Amino acid sequence: TASKAETYFEEQAKLLDEIKELLKHPKDPVKSLSNLLEQNNDLQKQVAAFYKEKAALLKKELIASIDKRGEVNFIAKSVVFDSAEEIKNLLFELKNEVPSLVCVLATETNQKPSVSVIISDNLVKNKNLNAGAIVKELAKEIKGGGGGQAFYAQAGGSDLSGLAKVIEKAQGIFSSL
């Protein structure tokens, strides 16, 4: 057991030396690492705030682009956004703020294509629309798949070049609203 204990302590010493090297040889590596973790936490909060601000601006842009189709407020847009979670939050905010909404977002997130569809509950019920079925059809354009509920669905894919086709196809699917 003595040789195993020595080997263990040698490995730990080597690991500590590597950590010190990464931290630029501080006098107190624990404090230095703690400060680094705190800075990382602060930066993550700033990034989250930035995404929320960017989403708020995008929401205004989307509301301004509403295409009135009878009683339906229709939005179909292609956007680049780095947070899939904020896109989802944005869509639910739109659904709560805009009556009789159908929104299709073709999104590039971290160089990957995705499609999100959200439909107001009254349109799901009265016009028999189903976001899950629609997103499956649209996802074919980005060589992907997905699904969801009648009022909200998402799909991911592998073909970024298909995002424009998603919007074109969505315009066609919802042309009779």
mmCIF file with all atom_site columns, C-alpha atoms in Angstrom:
data_model
loop_
_atom_site.group_PDB
_atom_site.id
_atom_site.type_symbol
_atom_site.label_atom_id
_atom_site.label_alt_id
_atom_site.label_comp_id
_atom_site.label_asym_id
_atom_site.label_entity_id
_atom_site.label_seq_id
_atom_site.pdbx_PDB_ins_code
_atom_site.Cartn_x
_atom_site.Cartn_y
_atom_site.Cartn_z
_atom_site.occupancy
_atom_site.B_iso_or_equiv
_atom_site.pdbx_formal_charge
_atom_site.auth_seq_id
_atom_site.auth_comp_id
_atom_site.auth_asym_id
_atom_site.auth_atom_id
_atom_site.pdbx_PDB_model_num
ATOM 1   C CA . THR A 1 1   ? 0.000   0.000  0.000   1.00 0.00 ? 1   THR A CA 1
ATOM 2   C CA . ALA A 1 2   ? 2.956   2.332  0.547   1.00 0.00 ? 2   ALA A CA 1
ATOM 3   C CA . SER A 1 3   ? 3.831   2.494  -3.164  1.00 0.00 ? 3   SER A CA 1
ATOM 4   C CA . LYS A 1 4   ? 0.192   3.057  -4.094  1.00 0.00 ? 4   LYS A CA 1
ATOM 5   C CA . ALA A 1 5   ? -0.042  5.869  -1.549  1.00 0.00 ? 5   ALA A CA 1
ATOM 6   C CA . GLU A 1 6   ? 3.142   7.456  -2.928  1.00 0.00 ? 6   GLU A CA 1
ATOM 7   C CA . THR A 1 7   ? 1.807   7.194  -6.482  1.00 0.00 ? 7   THR A CA 1
ATOM 8   C CA . TYR A 1 8   ? -1.466  8.767  -5.407  1.00 0.00 ? 8   TYR A CA 1
ATOM 9   C CA . PHE A 1 9   ? 0.269   11.711 -3.716  1.00 0.00 ? 9   PHE A CA 1
ATOM 10  C CA . GLU A 1 10  ? 2.601   12.192 -6.708  1.00 0.00 ? 10  GLU A CA 1
ATOM 11  C CA . GLU A 1 11  ? -0.425  12.316 -9.020  1.00 0.00 ? 11  GLU A CA 1
ATOM 12  C CA . GLN A 1 12  ? -2.132  14.828 -6.732  1.00 0.00 ? 12  GLN A CA 1
ATOM 13  C CA . ALA A 1 13  ? 0.990   17.012 -6.596  1.00 0.00 ? 13  ALA A CA 1
ATOM 14  C CA . LYS A 1 14  ? 1.241   16.881 -10.389 1.00 0.00 ? 14  LYS A CA 1
ATOM 15  C CA . LEU A 1 15  ? -2.436  17.834 -10.673 1.00 0.00 ? 15  LEU A CA 1
ATOM 16  C CA . LEU A 1 16  ? -1.938  20.767 -8.297  1.00 0.00 ? 16  LEU A CA 1
ATOM 17  C CA . ASP A 1 17  ? 1.077   21.930 -10.330 1.00 0.00 ? 17  ASP A CA 1
ATOM 18  C CA . GLU A 1 18  ? -1.041  21.815 -13.520 1.00 0.00 ? 18  GLU A CA 1
ATOM 19  C CA . ILE A 1 19  ? -3.785  23.844 -11.804 1.00 0.00 ? 19  ILE A CA 1
ATOM 20  C CA . LYS A 1 20  ? -1.216  26.405 -10.612 1.00 0.00 ? 20  LYS A CA 1
ATOM 21  C CA . GLU A 1 21  ? 0.164   26.618 -14.149 1.00 0.00 ? 21  GLU A CA 1
ATOM 22  C CA . LEU A 1 22  ? -3.305  27.290 -15.559 1.00 0.00 ? 22  LEU A CA 1
ATOM 23  C CA . LEU A 1 23  ? -3.895  29.959 -12.917 1.00 0.00 ? 23  LEU A CA 1
ATOM 24  C CA . LYS A 1 24  ? -0.489  31.614 -13.650 1.00 0.00 ? 24  LYS A CA 1
ATOM 25  C CA . HIS A 1 25  ? 1.163   30.474 -10.391 1.00 0.00 ? 25  HIS A CA 1
ATOM 26  C CA . PRO A 1 26  ? -0.826  32.355 -7.767  1.00 0.00 ? 26  PRO A CA 1
ATOM 27  C CA . LYS A 1 27  ? 0.272   32.379 -4.122  1.00 0.00 ? 27  LYS A CA 1
ATOM 28  C CA . ASP A 1 28  ? -3.156  31.086 -3.069  1.00 0.00 ? 28  ASP A CA 1
ATOM 29  C CA . PRO A 1 29  ? -4.559  28.795 -5.805  1.00 0.00 ? 29  PRO A CA 1
ATOM 30  C CA . VAL A 1 30  ? -7.796  28.158 -3.899  1.00 0.00 ? 30  VAL A CA 1
ATOM 31  C CA . LYS A 1 31  ? -8.559  31.885 -3.637  1.00 0.00 ? 31  LYS A CA 1
ATOM 32  C CA . SER A 1 32  ? -7.560  32.397 -7.253  1.00 0.00 ? 32  SER A CA 1
ATOM 33  C CA . LEU A 1 33  ? -9.870  29.600 -8.388  1.00 0.00 ? 33  LEU A CA 1
ATOM 34  C CA . SER A 1 34  ? -12.678 30.959 -6.229  1.00 0.00 ? 34  SER A CA 1
ATOM 35  C CA . ASN A 1 35  ? -12.268 34.408 -7.835  1.00 0.00 ? 35  ASN A CA 1
ATOM 36  C CA . LEU A 1 36  ? -12.279 32.842 -11.267 1.00 0.00 ? 36  LEU A CA 1
ATOM 37  C CA . LEU A 1 37  ? -15.503 30.960 -10.518 1.00 0.00 ? 37  LEU A CA 1
ATOM 38  C CA . GLU A 1 38  ? -17.091 34.164 -9.217  1.00 0.00 ? 38  GLU A CA 1
ATOM 39  C CA . GLN A 1 39  ? -16.077 36.041 -12.382 1.00 0.00 ? 39  GLN A CA 1
ATOM 40  C CA . ASN A 1 40  ? -17.525 33.225 -14.490 1.00 0.00 ? 40  ASN A CA 1
ATOM 41  C CA . ASN A 1 41  ? -20.801 33.415 -12.574 1.00 0.00 ? 41  ASN A CA 1
ATOM 42  C CA . ASP A 1 42  ? -20.963 37.197 -13.095 1.00 0.00 ? 42  ASP A CA 1
ATOM 43  C CA . LEU A 1 43  ? -20.287 36.783 -16.821 1.00 0.00 ? 43  LEU A CA 1
ATOM 44  C CA . GLN A 1 44  ? -23.003 34.147 -17.135 1.00 0.00 ? 44  GLN A CA 1
ATOM 45  C CA . LYS A 1 45  ? -25.463 36.561 -15.531 1.00 0.00 ? 45  LYS A CA 1
ATOM 46  C CA . GLN A 1 46  ? -24.403 39.293 -17.965 1.00 0.00 ? 46  GLN A CA 1
ATOM 47  C CA . VAL A 1 47  ? -24.843 36.947 -20.927 1.00 0.00 ? 47  VAL A CA 1
ATOM 48  C CA . ALA A 1 48  ? -28.305 35.926 -19.694 1.00 0.00 ? 48  ALA A CA 1
ATOM 49  C CA . ALA A 1 49  ? -29.270 39.603 -19.344 1.00 0.00 ? 49  ALA A CA 1
ATOM 50  C CA . PHE A 1 50  ? -27.934 40.273 -22.840 1.00 0.00 ? 50  PHE A CA 1
ATOM 51  C CA . TYR A 1 51  ? -30.037 37.431 -24.280 1.00 0.00 ? 51  TYR A CA 1
ATOM 52  C CA . LYS A 1 52  ? -33.146 38.742 -22.516 1.00 0.00 ? 52  LYS A CA 1
ATOM 53  C CA . GLU A 1 53  ? -32.509 42.230 -23.904 1.00 0.00 ? 53  GLU A CA 1
ATOM 54  C CA . LYS A 1 54  ? -31.895 40.845 -27.397 1.00 0.00 ? 54  LYS A CA 1
ATOM 55  C CA . ALA A 1 55  ? -35.086 38.754 -27.127 1.00 0.00 ? 55  ALA A CA 1
ATOM 56  C CA . ALA A 1 56  ? -37.078 41.852 -26.123 1.00 0.00 ? 56  ALA A CA 1
ATOM 57  C CA . LEU A 1 57  ? -35.827 43.693 -29.214 1.00 0.00 ? 57  LEU A CA 1
ATOM 58  C CA . LEU A 1 58  ? -36.618 40.683 -31.387 1.00 0.00 ? 58  LEU A CA 1
ATOM 59  C CA . LYS A 1 59  ? -40.113 40.513 -29.898 1.00 0.00 ? 59  LYS A CA 1
ATOM 60  C CA . LYS A 1 60  ? -40.756 44.137 -30.893 1.00 0.00 ? 60  LYS A CA 1
ATOM 61  C CA . GLU A 1 61  ? -39.481 43.376 -34.389 1.00 0.00 ? 61  GLU A CA 1
ATOM 62  C CA . LEU A 1 62  ? -41.717 40.314 -34.671 1.00 0.00 ? 62  LEU A CA 1
ATOM 63  C CA . ILE A 1 63  ? -44.795 42.195 -33.466 1.00 0.00 ? 63  ILE A CA 1
ATOM 64  C CA . ALA A 1 64  ? -44.076 44.911 -36.029 1.00 0.00 ? 64  ALA A CA 1
ATOM 65  C CA . SER A 1 65  ? -43.927 42.259 -38.769 1.00 0.00 ? 65  SER A CA 1
ATOM 66  C CA . ILE A 1 66  ? -47.372 40.744 -38.039 1.00 0.00 ? 66  ILE A CA 1
ATOM 67  C CA . ASP A 1 67  ? -49.255 39.840 -41.195 1.00 0.00 ? 67  ASP A CA 1
ATOM 68  C CA . LYS A 1 68  ? -53.004 40.174 -40.492 1.00 0.00 ? 68  LYS A CA 1
ATOM 69  C CA . ARG A 1 69  ? -54.837 37.328 -42.186 1.00 0.00 ? 69  ARG A CA 1
ATOM 70  C CA . GLY A 1 70  ? -58.456 37.871 -41.281 1.00 0.00 ? 70  GLY A CA 1
ATOM 71  C CA . GLU A 1 71  ? -58.714 37.226 -37.552 1.00 0.00 ? 71  GLU A CA 1
ATOM 72  C CA . VAL A 1 72  ? -55.258 35.619 -37.443 1.00 0.00 ? 72  VAL A CA 1
ATOM 73  C CA . ASN A 1 73  ? -52.019 37.420 -36.573 1.00 0.00 ? 73  ASN A CA 1
ATOM 74  C CA . PHE A 1 74  ? -49.375 35.555 -38.591 1.00 0.00 ? 74  PHE A CA 1
ATOM 75  C CA . ILE A 1 75  ? -45.602 35.784 -38.188 1.00 0.00 ? 75  ILE A CA 1
ATOM 76  C CA . ALA A 1 76  ? -43.059 33.761 -40.161 1.00 0.00 ? 76  ALA A CA 1
ATOM 77  C CA . LYS A 1 77  ? -39.439 34.828 -39.752 1.00 0.00 ? 77  LYS A CA 1
ATOM 78  C CA . SER A 1 78  ? -35.934 33.478 -39.967 1.00 0.00 ? 78  SER A CA 1
ATOM 79  C CA . VAL A 1 79  ? -33.651 34.673 -37.157 1.00 0.00 ? 79  VAL A CA 1
ATOM 80  C CA . VAL A 1 80  ? -30.197 34.040 -35.725 1.00 0.00 ? 80  VAL A CA 1
ATOM 81  C CA . PHE A 1 81  ? -30.232 33.686 -31.946 1.00 0.00 ? 81  PHE A CA 1
ATOM 82  C CA . ASP A 1 82  ? -27.775 32.003 -29.581 1.00 0.00 ? 82  ASP A CA 1
ATOM 83  C CA . SER A 1 83  ? -30.210 30.856 -26.916 1.00 0.00 ? 83  SER A CA 1
ATOM 84  C CA . ALA A 1 84  ? -32.841 28.241 -27.697 1.00 0.00 ? 84  ALA A CA 1
ATOM 85  C CA . GLU A 1 85  ? -34.317 28.740 -24.220 1.00 0.00 ? 85  GLU A CA 1
ATOM 86  C CA . GLU A 1 86  ? -34.824 32.484 -24.829 1.00 0.00 ? 86  GLU A CA 1
ATOM 87  C CA . ILE A 1 87  ? -36.481 31.755 -28.200 1.00 0.00 ? 87  ILE A CA 1
ATOM 88  C CA . LYS A 1 88  ? -38.947 29.475 -26.416 1.00 0.00 ? 88  LYS A CA 1
ATOM 89  C CA . ASN A 1 89  ? -39.594 32.118 -23.737 1.00 0.00 ? 89  ASN A CA 1
ATOM 90  C CA . LEU A 1 90  ? -40.050 34.748 -26.447 1.00 0.00 ? 90  LEU A CA 1
ATOM 91  C CA . LEU A 1 91  ? -42.629 32.633 -28.269 1.00 0.00 ? 91  LEU A CA 1
ATOM 92  C CA . PHE A 1 92  ? -44.662 32.099 -25.119 1.00 0.00 ? 92  PHE A CA 1
ATOM 93  C CA . GLU A 1 93  ? -44.541 35.831 -24.371 1.00 0.00 ? 93  GLU A CA 1
ATOM 94  C CA . LEU A 1 94  ? -45.807 36.521 -27.896 1.00 0.00 ? 94  LEU A CA 1
ATOM 95  C CA . LYS A 1 95  ? -48.582 33.962 -27.471 1.00 0.00 ? 95  LYS A CA 1
ATOM 96  C CA . ASN A 1 96  ? -49.681 35.694 -24.265 1.00 0.00 ? 96  ASN A CA 1
ATOM 97  C CA . GLU A 1 97  ? -49.543 39.203 -25.761 1.00 0.00 ? 97  GLU A CA 1
ATOM 98  C CA . VAL A 1 98  ? -50.805 38.738 -29.325 1.00 0.00 ? 98  VAL A CA 1
ATOM 99  C CA . PRO A 1 99  ? -54.333 37.356 -29.782 1.00 0.00 ? 99  PRO A CA 1
ATOM 100 C CA . SER A 1 100 ? -55.044 34.700 -32.430 1.00 0.00 ? 100 SER A CA 1
ATOM 101 C CA . LEU A 1 101 ? -51.347 34.179 -33.121 1.00 0.00 ? 101 LEU A CA 1
ATOM 102 C CA . VAL A 1 102 ? -49.604 31.772 -35.452 1.00 0.00 ? 102 VAL A CA 1
ATOM 103 C CA . CYS A 1 103 ? -45.834 32.209 -35.283 1.00 0.00 ? 103 CYS A CA 1
ATOM 104 C CA . VAL A 1 104 ? -43.211 30.205 -37.132 1.00 0.00 ? 104 VAL A CA 1
ATOM 105 C CA . LEU A 1 105 ? -39.559 30.927 -36.337 1.00 0.00 ? 105 LEU A CA 1
ATOM 106 C CA . ALA A 1 106 ? -36.786 29.353 -38.357 1.00 0.00 ? 106 ALA A CA 1
ATOM 107 C CA . THR A 1 107 ? -33.772 29.822 -36.134 1.00 0.00 ? 107 THR A CA 1
ATOM 108 C CA . GLU A 1 108 ? -30.038 29.391 -36.448 1.00 0.00 ? 108 GLU A CA 1
ATOM 109 C CA . THR A 1 109 ? -28.709 28.674 -32.957 1.00 0.00 ? 109 THR A CA 1
ATOM 110 C CA . ASN A 1 110 ? -25.000 27.916 -32.578 1.00 0.00 ? 110 ASN A CA 1
ATOM 111 C CA . GLN A 1 111 ? -24.730 27.041 -36.309 1.00 0.00 ? 111 GLN A CA 1
ATOM 112 C CA . LYS A 1 112 ? -27.628 24.578 -36.076 1.00 0.00 ? 112 LYS A CA 1
ATOM 113 C CA . PRO A 1 113 ? -31.060 25.027 -37.656 1.00 0.00 ? 113 PRO A CA 1
ATOM 114 C CA . SER A 1 114 ? -34.280 24.724 -35.717 1.00 0.00 ? 114 SER A CA 1
ATOM 115 C CA . VAL A 1 115 ? -37.944 25.464 -36.252 1.00 0.00 ? 115 VAL A CA 1
ATOM 116 C CA . SER A 1 116 ? -40.451 26.560 -33.620 1.00 0.00 ? 116 SER A CA 1
ATOM 117 C CA . VAL A 1 117 ? -44.199 26.902 -34.103 1.00 0.00 ? 117 VAL A CA 1
ATOM 118 C CA . ILE A 1 118 ? -46.597 28.410 -31.592 1.00 0.00 ? 118 ILE A CA 1
ATOM 119 C CA . ILE A 1 119 ? -50.354 28.736 -32.105 1.00 0.00 ? 119 ILE A CA 1
ATOM 120 C CA . SER A 1 120 ? -52.929 30.471 -29.918 1.00 0.00 ? 120 SER A CA 1
ATOM 121 C CA . ASP A 1 121 ? -55.274 28.083 -28.124 1.00 0.00 ? 121 ASP A CA 1
ATOM 122 C CA . ASN A 1 122 ? -58.360 29.506 -29.838 1.00 0.00 ? 122 ASN A CA 1
ATOM 123 C CA . LEU A 1 123 ? -56.879 28.710 -33.279 1.00 0.00 ? 123 LEU A CA 1
ATOM 124 C CA . VAL A 1 124 ? -55.908 25.199 -32.210 1.00 0.00 ? 124 VAL A CA 1
ATOM 125 C CA . LYS A 1 125 ? -59.505 24.636 -31.181 1.00 0.00 ? 125 LYS A CA 1
ATOM 126 C CA . ASN A 1 126 ? -61.463 26.613 -33.810 1.00 0.00 ? 126 ASN A CA 1
ATOM 127 C CA . LYS A 1 127 ? -59.288 26.046 -36.895 1.00 0.00 ? 127 LYS A CA 1
ATOM 128 C CA . ASN A 1 128 ? -58.048 22.592 -35.913 1.00 0.00 ? 128 ASN A CA 1
ATOM 129 C CA . LEU A 1 129 ? -54.381 23.633 -36.215 1.00 0.00 ? 129 LEU A CA 1
ATOM 130 C CA . ASN A 1 130 ? -51.654 21.465 -34.718 1.00 0.00 ? 130 ASN A CA 1
ATOM 131 C CA . ALA A 1 131 ? -48.150 22.865 -34.172 1.00 0.00 ? 131 ALA A CA 1
ATOM 132 C CA . GLY A 1 132 ? -46.706 19.366 -33.745 1.00 0.00 ? 132 GLY A CA 1
ATOM 133 C CA . ALA A 1 133 ? -47.898 18.201 -37.158 1.00 0.00 ? 133 ALA A CA 1
ATOM 134 C CA . ILE A 1 134 ? -46.862 21.477 -38.797 1.00 0.00 ? 134 ILE A CA 1
ATOM 135 C CA . VAL A 1 135 ? -43.352 21.474 -37.322 1.00 0.00 ? 135 VAL A CA 1
ATOM 136 C CA . LYS A 1 136 ? -42.810 17.893 -38.533 1.00 0.00 ? 136 LYS A CA 1
ATOM 137 C CA . GLU A 1 137 ? -43.663 19.014 -42.064 1.00 0.00 ? 137 GLU A CA 1
ATOM 138 C CA . LEU A 1 138 ? -41.450 22.119 -41.866 1.00 0.00 ? 138 LEU A CA 1
ATOM 139 C CA . ALA A 1 139 ? -38.532 20.158 -40.360 1.00 0.00 ? 139 ALA A CA 1
ATOM 140 C CA . LYS A 1 140 ? -38.153 18.222 -43.607 1.00 0.00 ? 140 LYS A CA 1
ATOM 141 C CA . GLU A 1 141 ? -36.658 21.384 -45.134 1.00 0.00 ? 141 GLU A CA 1
ATOM 142 C CA . ILE A 1 142 ? -33.790 21.358 -42.619 1.00 0.00 ? 142 ILE A CA 1
ATOM 143 C CA . LYS A 1 143 ? -33.332 17.575 -42.766 1.00 0.00 ? 143 LYS A CA 1
ATOM 144 C CA . GLY A 1 144 ? -34.607 17.134 -39.263 1.00 0.00 ? 144 GLY A CA 1
ATOM 145 C CA . GLY A 1 145 ? -37.455 16.127 -37.084 1.00 0.00 ? 145 GLY A CA 1
ATOM 146 C CA . GLY A 1 146 ? -39.305 17.143 -34.006 1.00 0.00 ? 146 GLY A CA 1
ATOM 147 C CA . GLY A 1 147 ? -42.687 17.457 -32.468 1.00 0.00 ? 147 GLY A CA 1
ATOM 148 C CA . GLY A 1 148 ? -44.604 18.788 -29.563 1.00 0.00 ? 148 GLY A CA 1
ATOM 149 C CA . GLN A 1 149 ? -48.072 19.738 -28.549 1.00 0.00 ? 149 GLN A CA 1
ATOM 150 C CA . ALA A 1 150 ? -50.915 21.200 -30.561 1.00 0.00 ? 150 ALA A CA 1
ATOM 151 C CA . PHE A 1 151 ? -50.083 24.742 -29.430 1.00 0.00 ? 151 PHE A CA 1
ATOM 152 C CA . TYR A 1 152 ? -46.243 24.565 -29.395 1.00 0.00 ? 152 TYR A CA 1
ATOM 153 C CA . ALA A 1 153 ? -43.672 22.402 -31.146 1.00 0.00 ? 153 ALA A CA 1
ATOM 154 C CA . GLN A 1 154 ? -39.971 22.440 -31.999 1.00 0.00 ? 154 GLN A CA 1
ATOM 155 C CA . ALA A 1 155 ? -37.728 20.656 -34.457 1.00 0.00 ? 155 ALA A CA 1
ATOM 156 C CA . GLY A 1 156 ? -34.006 20.520 -35.048 1.00 0.00 ? 156 GLY A CA 1
ATOM 157 C CA . GLY A 1 157 ? -32.116 19.602 -38.152 1.00 0.00 ? 157 GLY A CA 1
ATOM 158 C CA . SER A 1 158 ? -28.799 19.537 -39.938 1.00 0.00 ? 158 SER A CA 1
ATOM 159 C CA . ASP A 1 159 ? -29.286 21.718 -43.039 1.00 0.00 ? 159 ASP A CA 1
ATOM 160 C CA . LEU A 1 160 ? -28.938 25.457 -42.349 1.00 0.00 ? 160 LEU A CA 1
ATOM 161 C CA . SER A 1 161 ? -29.598 26.253 -45.994 1.00 0.00 ? 161 SER A CA 1
ATOM 162 C CA . GLY A 1 162 ? -33.165 24.988 -45.572 1.00 0.00 ? 162 GLY A CA 1
ATOM 163 C CA . LEU A 1 163 ? -34.221 27.770 -43.165 1.00 0.00 ? 163 LEU A CA 1
ATOM 164 C CA . ALA A 1 164 ? -35.403 30.046 -45.987 1.00 0.00 ? 164 ALA A CA 1
ATOM 165 C CA . LYS A 1 165 ? -37.436 27.159 -47.409 1.00 0.00 ? 165 LYS A CA 1
ATOM 166 C CA . VAL A 1 166 ? -39.050 26.675 -43.983 1.00 0.00 ? 166 VAL A CA 1
ATOM 167 C CA . ILE A 1 167 ? -40.423 30.226 -44.089 1.00 0.00 ? 167 ILE A CA 1
ATOM 168 C CA . GLU A 1 168 ? -41.558 29.826 -47.695 1.00 0.00 ? 168 GLU A CA 1
ATOM 169 C CA . LYS A 1 169 ? -43.299 26.551 -46.854 1.00 0.00 ? 169 LYS A CA 1
ATOM 170 C CA . ALA A 1 170 ? -44.905 28.075 -43.727 1.00 0.00 ? 170 ALA A CA 1
ATOM 171 C CA . GLN A 1 171 ? -46.281 30.923 -45.853 1.00 0.00 ? 171 GLN A CA 1
ATOM 172 C CA . GLY A 1 172 ? -47.866 28.320 -48.101 1.00 0.00 ? 172 GLY A CA 1
ATOM 173 C CA . ILE A 1 173 ? -49.264 26.189 -45.282 1.00 0.00 ? 173 ILE A CA 1
ATOM 174 C CA . PHE A 1 174 ? -50.891 29.197 -43.654 1.00 0.00 ? 174 PHE A CA 1
ATOM 175 C CA . SER A 1 175 ? -51.925 31.009 -46.862 1.00 0.00 ? 175 SER A CA 1
ATOM 176 C CA . SER A 1 176 ? -55.587 30.153 -46.364 1.00 0.00 ? 176 SER A CA 1
ATOM 177 C CA . LEU A 1 177 ? -55.922 31.640 -42.860 1.00 0.00 ? 177 LEU A CA 1
#
